[in-house]
Amino acid sequence: MSTRNLFDVRNRTEQLSEDWFSYLLILPVLLFLVVLMWMPFMQGIYMSFNNWPFGGEPTWTGIENYTFLFGWNPFYTSLKVTLMFTLTTVFQLVVAVMAALAVRELRRGKGFVTGTFLISYTVPPLITGTIWAYMLEPDLGPVFGFLTKWHVLDKTIYWGSHGDMALGVVMFVTTWTFWPFMFLIISANLESIPEEMYETAQMYGANRYQTFLRVTLPQLKSAILVAVSIRLIWNMTKISQVLQLTNGGPGYDTSILAVLLYRFAYGQGQMGVAYAVGIVLLLLTIGFVFVFIREFERASEEGA
Amino acid sequence: MSTEGYDTVGVTVKATTYGVIGFLVLSNLIPLLFIVSVSFMPPNEFFGAPHLIPHAPTLKAWTNGFTELKTNLLNSFLIGAGTAILALIITIPGAYAFARKEFYGKKAGFYAIISAMMFPYILLVIPIMDLWNDLGLYNTIPGMILAYQVFVTPFAIWILRDFFEKLPDDIEEAAQVYGCTQFTAFLRVILPLAAPGIVAVGFLAFLTGWNDFLFANLLTTGTGPVPAVPVLYGTIGGGSGERVYWGKLMAETLIIGIPPTIIYLVARNYLENAFTV
């Protein structure tokens, strides 16, 4: 009896010192995230209730920034554009899954193909903005140059001055830039699906479509969840390619909320309003991710 | 061979496979070819009919671009490398603990860190700017390196933990039997085995520091250590008269885009198995 007690005490102290060591190991990461993320974030929430001119002193104004936003027309344009913009995530997923399945079928040249795919993701997003700003430049760019030369179009389209077209271009370039990231995650996980599962499916006479629905998709579930959630948020906050292509214009027609935040903060120096936009953006992204995860869980339960 | 028996299906699958791949490869390569070709064109060739092969190729845009960006490229490199090194120093111990130790609150702690990946970082720029002003870190290379840790650490913990987890359970005990202490076992056995993950994380961290525009543009000013990427912004956004400089702009685009591409191609194999969920 007494020996066992002795053991227990020893184990418990050992366990405790082990725990302390582990906490010590994770301390640096936690420290960085608290100082660089949670503290600034709390400050951000607070400042969204202040009138804070750039470089000046903040003064408490309550919900004034929010009432201003909700009574201001361009804010609704921005909201609408942001909703449209989330579609790029869907496009990216479709392209990425198709690409990953195709690459899996490939016998030779896998390295070359994936290498080429990932170039557009490897270079800075601002640079993809620059590349497409040139490709689609109405007067000098090759896209309209060739389209008019081959008589597909009879005249150049100045898409930059049409809201809908500008948004279309921005969404296209965003999809082009970021689908390889999803491809990377999805194809890595596709490779890890055991071959036996496909053999079994074939043995039971499943065709390719059924195999895809019943084997591939469920196995990719968590990969798709992770990829889509990350991209939903990053698409809406990585704004450099939008800035480079349209600067948020014409008017506010390509100003997704993050661009609106940027314009308030650095165009007009209204930090308080910028923060209020940021809080709206945060709530919206949390909402999106939540709805997406719930719907995805439901769909895959019904499908399986 | 798996499609034997229903050949028409096999043929359509093959056709779609090559169709999809061909389309995507071309959609990535064609813009690139145009960029390369424009960077070798003299300014008068931008006008008139579009063509891919420059009539009178010149290196002027490249030499101009390079001279102009020299210091910015050095800044980008220092920031990228610093971001990578610091990220590894602060995340390796944490990832190791999450993978190979048991402690109270482990799961919650891990998800708290990982969920930071989903944060809209643009919200943080202004407060960090403010804080950096107070601390004297605004407009300095160390300030940039520290700031990028917000982007990098959650990712790094996620990838590194997977690598540490895949190592056999009793490997440290085995090393200790051969006379290693816990620390030297970590240093000489665990670290080398997790090297692919460490390379992948280092690469991603470097890329973050090199590629980012938002923090780079807002945490540095003209007199400070401006990295290369923000320089491109503004050269184009100006509107009207600036368009003549396409050649230089494209040369600069390539100068900034090539280093991460090369590093990526070198690190690709590590990277691909770093992303299994």
mmCIF file of C-alpha atoms in Angstrom, chain B:
data_model
loop_
_atom_site.group_PDB
_atom_site.id
_atom_site.type_symbol
_atom_site.label_atom_id
_atom_site.label_comp_id
_atom_site.label_asym_id
_atom_site.label_seq_id
_atom_site.Cartn_x
_atom_site.Cartn_y
_atom_site.Cartn_z
ATOM 1 C CA MET B 1 -4.433 -0.624 -67.031
ATOM 2 C CA SER B 2 -7.237 -0.023 -64.594
ATOM 3 C CA THR B 3 -9.563 1.118 -67.358
ATOM 4 C CA GLU B 4 -9.286 -2.066 -69.423
ATOM 5 C CA GLY B 5 -12.689 -3.444 -70.267
ATOM 6 C CA TYR B 6 -14.464 -0.159 -70.804
ATOM 7 C CA ASP B 7 -12.289 1.524 -73.346
ATOM 8 C CA THR B 8 -14.504 4.470 -74.270
ATOM 9 C CA VAL B 9 -14.412 5.607 -70.650
ATOM 10 C CA GLY B 10 -10.635 5.230 -70.678
ATOM 11 C CA VAL B 11 -10.349 7.389 -73.783
ATOM 12 C CA THR B 12 -12.589 10.164 -72.456
ATOM 13 C CA VAL B 13 -10.709 10.140 -69.154
ATOM 14 C CA LYS B 14 -7.423 10.457 -71.001
ATOM 15 C CA ALA B 15 -8.744 13.214 -73.223
ATOM 16 C CA THR B 16 -10.107 15.236 -70.285
ATOM 17 C CA THR B 17 -6.916 14.667 -68.328
ATOM 18 C CA TYR B 18 -4.711 16.052 -71.076
ATOM 19 C CA GLY B 19 -7.247 18.736 -71.916
ATOM 20 C CA VAL B 20 -7.367 20.048 -68.353
ATOM 21 C CA ILE B 21 -3.629 19.860 -67.893
ATOM 22 C CA GLY B 22 -2.865 21.409 -71.262
ATOM 23 C CA PHE B 23 -5.237 24.284 -70.609
ATOM 24 C CA LEU B 24 -3.917 25.015 -67.134
ATOM 25 C CA VAL B 25 -0.255 24.734 -68.136
ATOM 26 C CA LEU B 26 -0.810 27.133 -71.032
ATOM 27 C CA SER B 27 -2.821 29.554 -68.918
ATOM 28 C CA ASN B 28 0.160 29.771 -66.590
ATOM 29 C CA LEU B 29 2.891 29.836 -69.220
ATOM 30 C CA ILE B 30 1.452 32.181 -71.864
ATOM 31 C CA PRO B 31 1.274 35.288 -69.631
ATOM 32 C CA LEU B 32 4.778 34.451 -68.482
ATOM 33 C CA LEU B 33 6.086 34.283 -72.068
ATOM 34 C CA PHE B 34 4.578 37.683 -72.821
ATOM 35 C CA ILE B 35 6.120 39.216 -69.723
ATOM 36 C CA VAL B 36 9.539 37.866 -70.638
ATOM 37 C CA SER B 37 9.239 39.100 -74.187
ATOM 38 C CA VAL B 38 8.047 42.590 -73.226
ATOM 39 C CA SER B 39 10.954 42.951 -70.810
ATOM 40 C CA PHE B 40 13.299 42.682 -73.814
ATOM 41 C CA MET B 41 11.394 45.127 -76.036
ATOM 42 C CA PRO B 42 12.455 48.719 -76.643
ATOM 43 C CA PRO B 43 9.622 51.150 -75.680
ATOM 44 C CA ASN B 44 8.446 51.840 -79.252
ATOM 45 C CA GLU B 45 7.635 48.155 -79.730
ATOM 46 C CA PHE B 46 4.906 48.156 -77.052
ATOM 47 C CA PHE B 47 2.693 50.005 -79.501
ATOM 48 C CA GLY B 48 1.181 48.569 -82.631
ATOM 49 C CA ALA B 49 0.365 44.951 -83.333
ATOM 50 C CA PRO B 50 1.004 42.553 -80.410
ATOM 51 C CA HIS B 51 3.823 40.085 -81.031
ATOM 52 C CA LEU B 52 5.734 37.620 -78.927
ATOM 53 C CA ILE B 53 9.258 37.814 -80.374
ATOM 54 C CA PRO B 54 10.865 41.238 -79.907
ATOM 55 C CA HIS B 55 12.044 42.724 -83.236
ATOM 56 C CA ALA B 56 14.972 44.580 -81.697
ATOM 57 C CA PRO B 57 15.674 42.970 -78.301
ATOM 58 C CA THR B 58 17.440 45.084 -75.694
ATOM 59 C CA LEU B 59 18.699 44.507 -72.164
ATOM 60 C CA LYS B 60 18.119 48.096 -71.109
ATOM 61 C CA ALA B 61 14.956 47.418 -69.104
ATOM 62 C CA TRP B 62 16.749 44.684 -67.160
ATOM 63 C CA THR B 63 19.839 46.753 -66.329
ATOM 64 C CA ASN B 64 17.678 49.760 -65.396
ATOM 65 C CA GLY B 65 15.378 47.648 -63.310
ATOM 66 C CA PHE B 66 18.225 45.955 -61.551
ATOM 67 C CA THR B 67 20.044 49.179 -60.703
ATOM 68 C CA GLU B 68 16.859 50.683 -59.377
ATOM 69 C CA LEU B 69 15.907 47.694 -57.261
ATOM 70 C CA LYS B 70 19.335 46.687 -55.949
ATOM 71 C CA THR B 71 18.911 47.884 -52.366
ATOM 72 C CA ASN B 72 15.252 46.895 -52.245
ATOM 73 C CA LEU B 73 16.130 43.352 -53.285
ATOM 74 C CA LEU B 74 18.738 43.176 -50.545
ATOM 75 C CA ASN B 75 16.104 44.374 -48.047
ATOM 76 C CA SER B 76 13.658 41.750 -49.292
ATOM 77 C CA PHE B 77 16.266 39.060 -48.915
ATOM 78 C CA LEU B 78 17.228 40.089 -45.381
ATOM 79 C CA ILE B 79 13.585 40.332 -44.337
ATOM 80 C CA GLY B 80 12.702 36.969 -45.895
ATOM 81 C CA ALA B 81 15.690 35.167 -44.413
ATOM 82 C CA GLY B 82 15.190 36.787 -41.010
ATOM 83 C CA THR B 83 11.512 35.856 -41.009
ATOM 84 C CA ALA B 84 12.401 32.249 -41.774
ATOM 85 C CA ILE B 85 15.104 31.946 -39.117
ATOM 86 C CA LEU B 86 13.078 33.605 -36.362
ATOM 87 C CA ALA B 87 9.984 31.563 -37.242
ATOM 88 C CA LEU B 88 11.949 28.338 -36.934
ATOM 89 C CA ILE B 89 13.495 29.359 -33.632
ATOM 90 C CA ILE B 90 10.150 30.121 -32.036
ATOM 91 C CA THR B 91 8.068 27.332 -33.556
ATOM 92 C CA ILE B 92 10.321 24.255 -33.439
ATOM 93 C CA PRO B 93 10.115 23.885 -29.634
ATOM 94 C CA GLY B 94 6.360 24.470 -29.665
ATOM 95 C CA ALA B 95 5.678 22.082 -32.524
ATOM 96 C CA TYR B 96 7.825 19.477 -30.801
ATOM 97 C CA ALA B 97 5.823 19.824 -27.590
ATOM 98 C CA PHE B 98 2.512 19.566 -29.427
ATOM 99 C CA ALA B 99 3.655 16.483 -31.303
ATOM 100 C CA ARG B 100 5.533 14.463 -28.718
ATOM 101 C CA LYS B 101 4.526 15.585 -25.228
ATOM 102 C CA GLU B 102 1.391 15.134 -23.198
ATOM 103 C CA PHE B 103 0.252 18.079 -21.159
ATOM 104 C CA TYR B 104 -2.881 19.701 -19.856
ATOM 105 C CA GLY B 105 -4.632 21.908 -22.427
ATOM 106 C CA LYS B 106 -2.650 20.526 -25.325
ATOM 107 C CA LYS B 107 -5.498 20.203 -27.775
ATOM 108 C CA ALA B 108 -7.085 23.563 -26.964
ATOM 109 C CA GLY B 109 -3.715 25.279 -27.184
ATOM 110 C CA PHE B 110 -2.987 23.748 -30.557
ATOM 111 C CA TYR B 111 -6.311 24.795 -32.039
ATOM 112 C CA ALA B 112 -5.999 28.265 -30.559
ATOM 113 C CA ILE B 113 -2.727 28.678 -32.420
ATOM 114 C CA ILE B 114 -3.925 27.107 -35.657
ATOM 115 C CA SER B 115 -7.105 29.170 -35.774
ATOM 116 C CA ALA B 116 -4.928 32.271 -35.872
ATOM 117 C CA MET B 117 -4.276 31.213 -39.470
ATOM 118 C CA MET B 118 -7.800 32.238 -40.300
ATOM 119 C CA PHE B 119 -7.476 35.770 -39.059
ATOM 120 C CA PRO B 120 -7.942 38.699 -41.463
ATOM 121 C CA TYR B 121 -4.478 40.128 -41.024
ATOM 122 C CA ILE B 122 -5.337 43.445 -42.596
ATOM 123 C CA LEU B 123 -6.990 44.322 -39.275
ATOM 124 C CA LEU B 124 -3.643 44.137 -37.531
ATOM 125 C CA VAL B 125 -1.636 46.498 -39.685
ATOM 126 C CA ILE B 126 -2.729 49.742 -38.072
ATOM 127 C CA PRO B 127 -2.263 48.687 -34.430
ATOM 128 C CA ILE B 128 1.090 47.072 -35.212
ATOM 129 C CA MET B 129 2.139 50.259 -36.973
ATOM 130 C CA ASP B 130 1.175 52.170 -33.858
ATOM 131 C CA LEU B 131 2.946 49.778 -31.507
ATOM 132 C CA TRP B 132 6.067 49.736 -33.686
ATOM 133 C CA ASN B 133 6.130 53.534 -33.597
ATOM 134 C CA ASP B 134 6.209 53.444 -29.809
ATOM 135 C CA LEU B 135 8.854 50.735 -29.679
ATOM 136 C CA GLY B 136 11.074 52.297 -32.320
ATOM 137 C CA LEU B 137 10.606 49.294 -34.587
ATOM 138 C CA TYR B 138 8.731 51.165 -37.291
ATOM 139 C CA ASN B 139 10.652 51.338 -40.553
ATOM 140 C CA THR B 140 13.344 48.847 -39.496
ATOM 141 C CA ILE B 141 14.228 45.389 -40.766
ATOM 142 C CA PRO B 142 13.817 43.736 -37.327
ATOM 143 C CA GLY B 143 10.378 45.341 -37.107
ATOM 144 C CA MET B 144 9.373 43.741 -40.399
ATOM 145 C CA ILE B 145 10.764 40.366 -39.383
ATOM 146 C CA LEU B 146 8.850 40.425 -36.095
ATOM 147 C CA ALA B 147 5.621 41.538 -37.736
ATOM 148 C CA TYR B 148 5.660 38.680 -40.253
ATOM 149 C CA GLN B 149 5.601 36.159 -37.439
ATOM 150 C CA VAL B 150 1.829 36.669 -37.227
ATOM 151 C CA PHE B 151 1.450 35.203 -40.715
ATOM 152 C CA VAL B 152 4.039 32.507 -40.334
ATOM 153 C CA THR B 153 3.900 30.948 -36.863
ATOM 154 C CA PRO B 154 0.454 29.256 -37.035
ATOM 155 C CA PHE B 155 1.327 27.691 -40.367
ATOM 156 C CA ALA B 156 4.734 26.631 -39.128
ATOM 157 C CA ILE B 157 3.334 24.963 -36.005
ATOM 158 C CA TRP B 158 0.818 23.052 -38.082
ATOM 159 C CA ILE B 159 3.331 21.687 -40.602
ATOM 160 C CA LEU B 160 6.146 21.005 -38.126
ATOM 161 C CA ARG B 161 3.891 19.200 -35.674
ATOM 162 C CA ASP B 162 2.925 16.743 -38.410
ATOM 163 C CA PHE B 163 6.570 16.050 -39.144
ATOM 164 C CA PHE B 164 7.478 15.492 -35.509
ATOM 165 C CA GLU B 165 4.436 13.272 -35.057
ATOM 166 C CA LYS B 166 5.402 10.961 -37.903
ATOM 167 C CA LEU B 167 8.660 9.981 -36.202
ATOM 168 C CA PRO B 168 8.619 6.652 -34.327
ATOM 169 C CA ASP B 169 7.563 6.843 -30.658
ATOM 170 C CA ASP B 170 10.560 5.312 -28.975
ATOM 171 C CA ILE B 171 13.235 6.960 -31.076
ATOM 172 C CA GLU B 172 14.386 9.285 -28.300
ATOM 173 C CA GLU B 173 14.622 6.494 -25.755
ATOM 174 C CA ALA B 174 16.688 4.527 -28.240
ATOM 175 C CA ALA B 175 19.038 7.493 -28.604
ATOM 176 C CA GLN B 176 19.269 7.840 -24.822
ATOM 177 C CA VAL B 177 20.263 4.207 -24.525
ATOM 178 C CA TYR B 178 23.243 5.056 -26.725
ATOM 179 C CA GLY B 179 24.285 7.789 -24.320
ATOM 180 C CA CYS B 180 22.441 10.869 -25.560
ATOM 181 C CA THR B 181 20.805 13.259 -23.128
ATOM 182 C CA GLN B 182 17.262 14.322 -23.919
ATOM 183 C CA PHE B 183 18.568 17.490 -25.498
ATOM 184 C CA THR B 184 21.298 15.911 -27.606
ATOM 185 C CA ALA B 185 18.807 13.247 -28.690
ATOM 186 C CA PHE B 186 16.565 16.038 -29.910
ATOM 187 C CA LEU B 187 19.447 17.810 -31.619
ATOM 188 C CA ARG B 188 21.100 14.828 -33.273
ATOM 189 C CA VAL B 189 18.197 12.483 -33.959
ATOM 190 C CA ILE B 190 14.879 14.294 -34.043
ATOM 191 C CA LEU B 191 15.915 17.472 -35.845
ATOM 192 C CA PRO B 192 17.661 15.749 -38.774
ATOM 193 C CA LEU B 193 14.701 13.423 -39.270
ATOM 194 C CA ALA B 194 12.292 16.352 -39.352
ATOM 195 C CA ALA B 195 14.548 18.242 -41.783
ATOM 196 C CA PRO B 196 12.105 18.107 -44.727
ATOM 197 C CA GLY B 197 9.448 19.839 -42.652
ATOM 198 C CA ILE B 198 11.938 22.389 -41.423
ATOM 199 C CA VAL B 199 13.000 23.167 -44.991
ATOM 200 C CA ALA B 200 9.369 23.501 -46.069
ATOM 201 C CA VAL B 201 8.563 25.871 -43.225
ATOM 202 C CA GLY B 202 11.713 27.892 -43.788
ATOM 203 C CA PHE B 203 10.807 28.235 -47.416
ATOM 204 C CA LEU B 204 7.222 29.315 -46.738
ATOM 205 C CA ALA B 205 8.397 31.827 -44.169
ATOM 206 C CA PHE B 206 10.964 33.257 -46.565
ATOM 207 C CA LEU B 207 8.301 33.518 -49.235
ATOM 208 C CA THR B 208 6.010 35.417 -46.868
ATOM 209 C CA GLY B 209 8.694 37.948 -46.113
ATOM 210 C CA TRP B 210 9.646 38.272 -49.770
ATOM 211 C CA ASN B 211 6.165 38.365 -51.302
ATOM 212 C CA ASP B 212 4.112 40.424 -48.900
ATOM 213 C CA PHE B 213 2.872 43.802 -49.983
ATOM 214 C CA LEU B 214 0.578 45.030 -47.229
ATOM 215 C CA PHE B 215 2.928 45.081 -44.230
ATOM 216 C CA ALA B 216 5.840 45.984 -46.483
ATOM 217 C CA ASN B 217 4.028 48.995 -47.841
ATOM 218 C CA LEU B 218 2.766 50.255 -44.502
ATOM 219 C CA LEU B 219 5.575 49.441 -42.093
ATOM 220 C CA THR B 220 8.323 51.038 -44.185
ATOM 221 C CA THR B 221 8.719 54.488 -45.713
ATOM 222 C CA GLY B 222 10.943 55.935 -48.435
ATOM 223 C CA THR B 223 13.934 56.438 -46.162
ATOM 224 C CA GLY B 224 13.752 52.994 -44.565
ATOM 225 C CA PRO B 225 14.360 49.415 -45.643
ATOM 226 C CA VAL B 226 11.702 49.233 -48.376
ATOM 227 C CA PRO B 227 11.492 45.719 -49.850
ATOM 228 C CA ALA B 228 11.165 45.193 -53.596
ATOM 229 C CA VAL B 229 7.464 44.385 -53.911
ATOM 230 C CA PRO B 230 5.960 47.734 -52.824
ATOM 231 C CA VAL B 231 8.165 49.511 -55.378
ATOM 232 C CA LEU B 232 6.086 47.982 -58.161
ATOM 233 C CA TYR B 233 2.913 49.418 -56.692
ATOM 234 C CA GLY B 234 2.659 53.001 -57.757
ATOM 235 C CA THR B 235 4.754 52.486 -60.876
ATOM 236 C CA ILE B 236 1.587 51.137 -62.401
ATOM 237 C CA GLY B 237 -1.259 52.502 -60.300
ATOM 238 C CA GLY B 238 -0.461 56.074 -61.363
ATOM 239 C CA GLY B 239 -2.737 55.869 -64.387
ATOM 240 C CA SER B 240 -2.221 57.903 -67.567
ATOM 241 C CA GLY B 241 1.343 58.716 -68.656
ATOM 242 C CA GLU B 242 3.136 55.921 -66.801
ATOM 243 C CA ARG B 243 2.162 53.170 -69.228
ATOM 244 C CA VAL B 244 5.221 53.802 -71.387
ATOM 245 C CA TYR B 245 7.416 52.032 -68.833
ATOM 246 C CA TRP B 246 5.972 48.558 -69.421
ATOM 247 C CA GLY B 247 9.387 47.195 -70.388
ATOM 248 C CA LYS B 248 11.005 48.232 -67.151
ATOM 249 C CA LEU B 249 7.967 47.209 -65.158
ATOM 250 C CA MET B 250 8.023 43.712 -66.634
ATOM 251 C CA ALA B 251 11.774 43.358 -66.124
ATOM 252 C CA GLU B 252 11.296 44.365 -62.492
ATOM 253 C CA THR B 253 8.379 41.954 -62.206
ATOM 254 C CA LEU B 254 10.646 39.132 -63.339
ATOM 255 C CA ILE B 255 13.559 40.237 -61.172
ATOM 256 C CA ILE B 256 11.311 40.092 -58.091
ATOM 257 C CA GLY B 257 9.457 36.947 -59.159
ATOM 258 C CA ILE B 258 12.375 34.741 -60.178
ATOM 259 C CA PRO B 259 14.132 34.192 -56.809
ATOM 260 C CA PRO B 260 11.069 32.750 -55.017
ATOM 261 C CA THR B 261 10.354 30.578 -58.054
ATOM 262 C CA ILE B 262 13.860 29.122 -58.033
ATOM 263 C CA ILE B 263 13.758 28.477 -54.305
ATOM 264 C CA TYR B 264 10.343 26.931 -54.722
ATOM 265 C CA LEU B 265 11.558 24.562 -57.431
ATOM 266 C CA VAL B 266 14.435 23.481 -55.191
ATOM 267 C CA ALA B 267 12.207 22.949 -52.136
ATOM 268 C CA ARG B 268 9.217 21.496 -53.974
ATOM 269 C CA ASN B 269 9.589 17.892 -52.920
ATOM 270 C CA TYR B 270 9.662 18.849 -49.260
ATOM 271 C CA LEU B 271 6.749 21.155 -49.693
ATOM 272 C CA GLU B 272 4.426 18.685 -51.310
ATOM 273 C CA ASN B 273 4.396 16.243 -48.442
ATOM 274 C CA ALA B 274 4.111 19.061 -45.941
ATOM 275 C CA PHE B 275 0.465 19.651 -46.761
ATOM 276 C CA THR B 276 -1.309 16.474 -45.823
ATOM 277 C CA VAL B 277 -4.125 17.235 -43.428
#
